[in-house]
Short mmCIF file of C-alpha atoms in Angstrom, two decimals:
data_model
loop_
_atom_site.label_atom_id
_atom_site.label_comp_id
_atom_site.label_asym_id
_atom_site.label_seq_id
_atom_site.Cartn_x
_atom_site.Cartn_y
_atom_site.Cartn_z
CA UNK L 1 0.00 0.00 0.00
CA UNK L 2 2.66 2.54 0.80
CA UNK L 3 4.39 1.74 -2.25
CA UNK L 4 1.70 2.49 -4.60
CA UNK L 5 1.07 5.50 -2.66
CA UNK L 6 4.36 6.47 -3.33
CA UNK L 7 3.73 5.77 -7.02
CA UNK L 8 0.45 7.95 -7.01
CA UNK L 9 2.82 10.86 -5.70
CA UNK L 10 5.78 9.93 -8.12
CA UNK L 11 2.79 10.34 -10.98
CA UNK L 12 1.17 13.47 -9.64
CA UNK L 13 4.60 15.51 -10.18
CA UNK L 14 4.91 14.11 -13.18
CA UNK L 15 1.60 15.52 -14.23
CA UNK L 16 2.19 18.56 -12.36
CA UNK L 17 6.10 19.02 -14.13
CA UNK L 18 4.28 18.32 -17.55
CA UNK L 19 2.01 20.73 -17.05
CA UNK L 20 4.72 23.73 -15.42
CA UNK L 21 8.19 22.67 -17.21
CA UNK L 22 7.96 25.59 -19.56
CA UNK L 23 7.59 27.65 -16.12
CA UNK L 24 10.10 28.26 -13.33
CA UNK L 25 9.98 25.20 -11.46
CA UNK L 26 10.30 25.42 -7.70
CA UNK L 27 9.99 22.61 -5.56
CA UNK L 28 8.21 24.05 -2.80
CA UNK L 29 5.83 25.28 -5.44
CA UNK L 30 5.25 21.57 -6.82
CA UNK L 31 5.14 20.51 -3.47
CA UNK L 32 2.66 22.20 -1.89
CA UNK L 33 0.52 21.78 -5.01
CA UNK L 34 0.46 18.03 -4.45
CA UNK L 35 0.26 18.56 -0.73
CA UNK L 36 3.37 16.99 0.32
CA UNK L 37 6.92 18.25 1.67
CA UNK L 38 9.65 18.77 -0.28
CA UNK L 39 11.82 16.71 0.95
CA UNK L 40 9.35 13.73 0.93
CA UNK L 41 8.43 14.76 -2.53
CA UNK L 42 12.37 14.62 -3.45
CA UNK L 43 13.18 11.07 -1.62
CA UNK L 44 10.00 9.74 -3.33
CA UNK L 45 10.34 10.75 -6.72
CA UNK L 46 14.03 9.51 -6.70
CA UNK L 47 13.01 5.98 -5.11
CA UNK L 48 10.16 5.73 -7.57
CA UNK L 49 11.70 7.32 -11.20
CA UNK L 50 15.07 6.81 -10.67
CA UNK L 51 15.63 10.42 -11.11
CA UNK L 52 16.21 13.56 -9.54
CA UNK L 53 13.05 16.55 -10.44
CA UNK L 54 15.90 18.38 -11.49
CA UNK L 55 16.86 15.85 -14.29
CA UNK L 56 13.72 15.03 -15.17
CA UNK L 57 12.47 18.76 -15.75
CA UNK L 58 15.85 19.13 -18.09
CA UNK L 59 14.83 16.35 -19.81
CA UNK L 60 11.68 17.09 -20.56
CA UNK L 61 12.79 20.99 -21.29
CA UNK L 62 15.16 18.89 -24.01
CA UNK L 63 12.83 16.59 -25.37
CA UNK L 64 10.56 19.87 -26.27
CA UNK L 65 13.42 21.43 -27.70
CA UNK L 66 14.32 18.64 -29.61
CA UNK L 67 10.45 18.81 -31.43
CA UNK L 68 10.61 22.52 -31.80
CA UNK L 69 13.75 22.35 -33.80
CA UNK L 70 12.70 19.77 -35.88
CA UNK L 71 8.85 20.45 -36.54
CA UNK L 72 9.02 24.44 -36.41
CA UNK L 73 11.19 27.48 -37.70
CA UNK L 74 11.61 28.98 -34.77
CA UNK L 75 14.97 30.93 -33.77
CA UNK L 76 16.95 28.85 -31.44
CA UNK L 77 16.34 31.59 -28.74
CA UNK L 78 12.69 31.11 -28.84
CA UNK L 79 12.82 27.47 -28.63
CA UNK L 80 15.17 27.57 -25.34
CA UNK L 81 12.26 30.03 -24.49
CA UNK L 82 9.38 27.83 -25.50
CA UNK L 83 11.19 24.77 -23.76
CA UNK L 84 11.26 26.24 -20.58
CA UNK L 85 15.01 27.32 -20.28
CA UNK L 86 15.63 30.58 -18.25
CA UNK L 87 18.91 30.77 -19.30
CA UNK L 88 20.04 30.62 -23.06
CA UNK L 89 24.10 29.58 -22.42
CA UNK L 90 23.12 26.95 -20.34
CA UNK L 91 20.66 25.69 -22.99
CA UNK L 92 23.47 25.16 -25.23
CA UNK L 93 25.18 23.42 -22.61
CA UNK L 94 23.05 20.78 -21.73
CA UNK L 95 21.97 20.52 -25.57
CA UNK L 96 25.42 19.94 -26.44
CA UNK L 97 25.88 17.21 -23.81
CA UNK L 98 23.03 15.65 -25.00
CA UNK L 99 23.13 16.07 -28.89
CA UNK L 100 26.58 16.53 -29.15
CA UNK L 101 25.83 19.24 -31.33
CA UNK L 102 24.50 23.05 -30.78
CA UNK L 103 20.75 23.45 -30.85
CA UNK L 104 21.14 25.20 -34.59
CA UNK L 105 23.46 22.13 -35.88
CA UNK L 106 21.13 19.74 -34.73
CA UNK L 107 18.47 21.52 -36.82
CA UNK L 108 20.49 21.60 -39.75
CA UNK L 109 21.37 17.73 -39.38
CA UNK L 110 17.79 17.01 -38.74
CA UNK L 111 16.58 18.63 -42.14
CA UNK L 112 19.09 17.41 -44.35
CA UNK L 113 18.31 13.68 -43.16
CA UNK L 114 14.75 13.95 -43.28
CA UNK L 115 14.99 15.18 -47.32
CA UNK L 116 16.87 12.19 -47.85
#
């Protein structure tokens, strides 16, 4: 019972991150929003994702990113914007460690591969 409690909470910040990634995400915020403390909410997200909220927020923020670049023609700028980064340098940071390429040679990689 406590464990699919636990999972109930894991899937109610999911929800809630899904619905607030492209906002500033605070934990206290989330937290009280799903009625629980942050620290619980921290220890049982980890236990039951395997993740930290902080990772799983950037990798949501990325996997929006990644669509925008390849479905729209928006500037790079807008699409860190539109993903939910606050910061555009450290956009291109954790883009590069992810892609391995910049956010604008990712882009041009995905186009000339899909015409092919």
């Amino acid at each position: 019972m406590v464990e699919s409690c636990q999972l109930r909470h894991a899937e109610k910040m999911m929800h809630w991150i899904e619905e607030h990634y492209i906002d500033e995400i605070r934990l206290d915020h989330m937290a009280d929003d799903i009625h629980l403390s942050k620290s619980y909410a921290s220890r049982i997200f980890q236990q039951e994702t395997g993740s930290s909220i902080t990772d799983y927020v950037t990798a949501r923020r990325l996997k929006q990113a990644y669509l925008l670049l390849e479905t729209t023609i928006l500037s790079v700028e807008e699409v860190d914007r539109r993903a939910g980064f606050p910061n555009g340098s450290y956009y291109i940071q954790l883009f590069l460690k992810s892609a391995g390429t910049t956010p604008l040679q990712y882009r041009q990689q995905f186009e000339r591969s899909s015409r092919h």
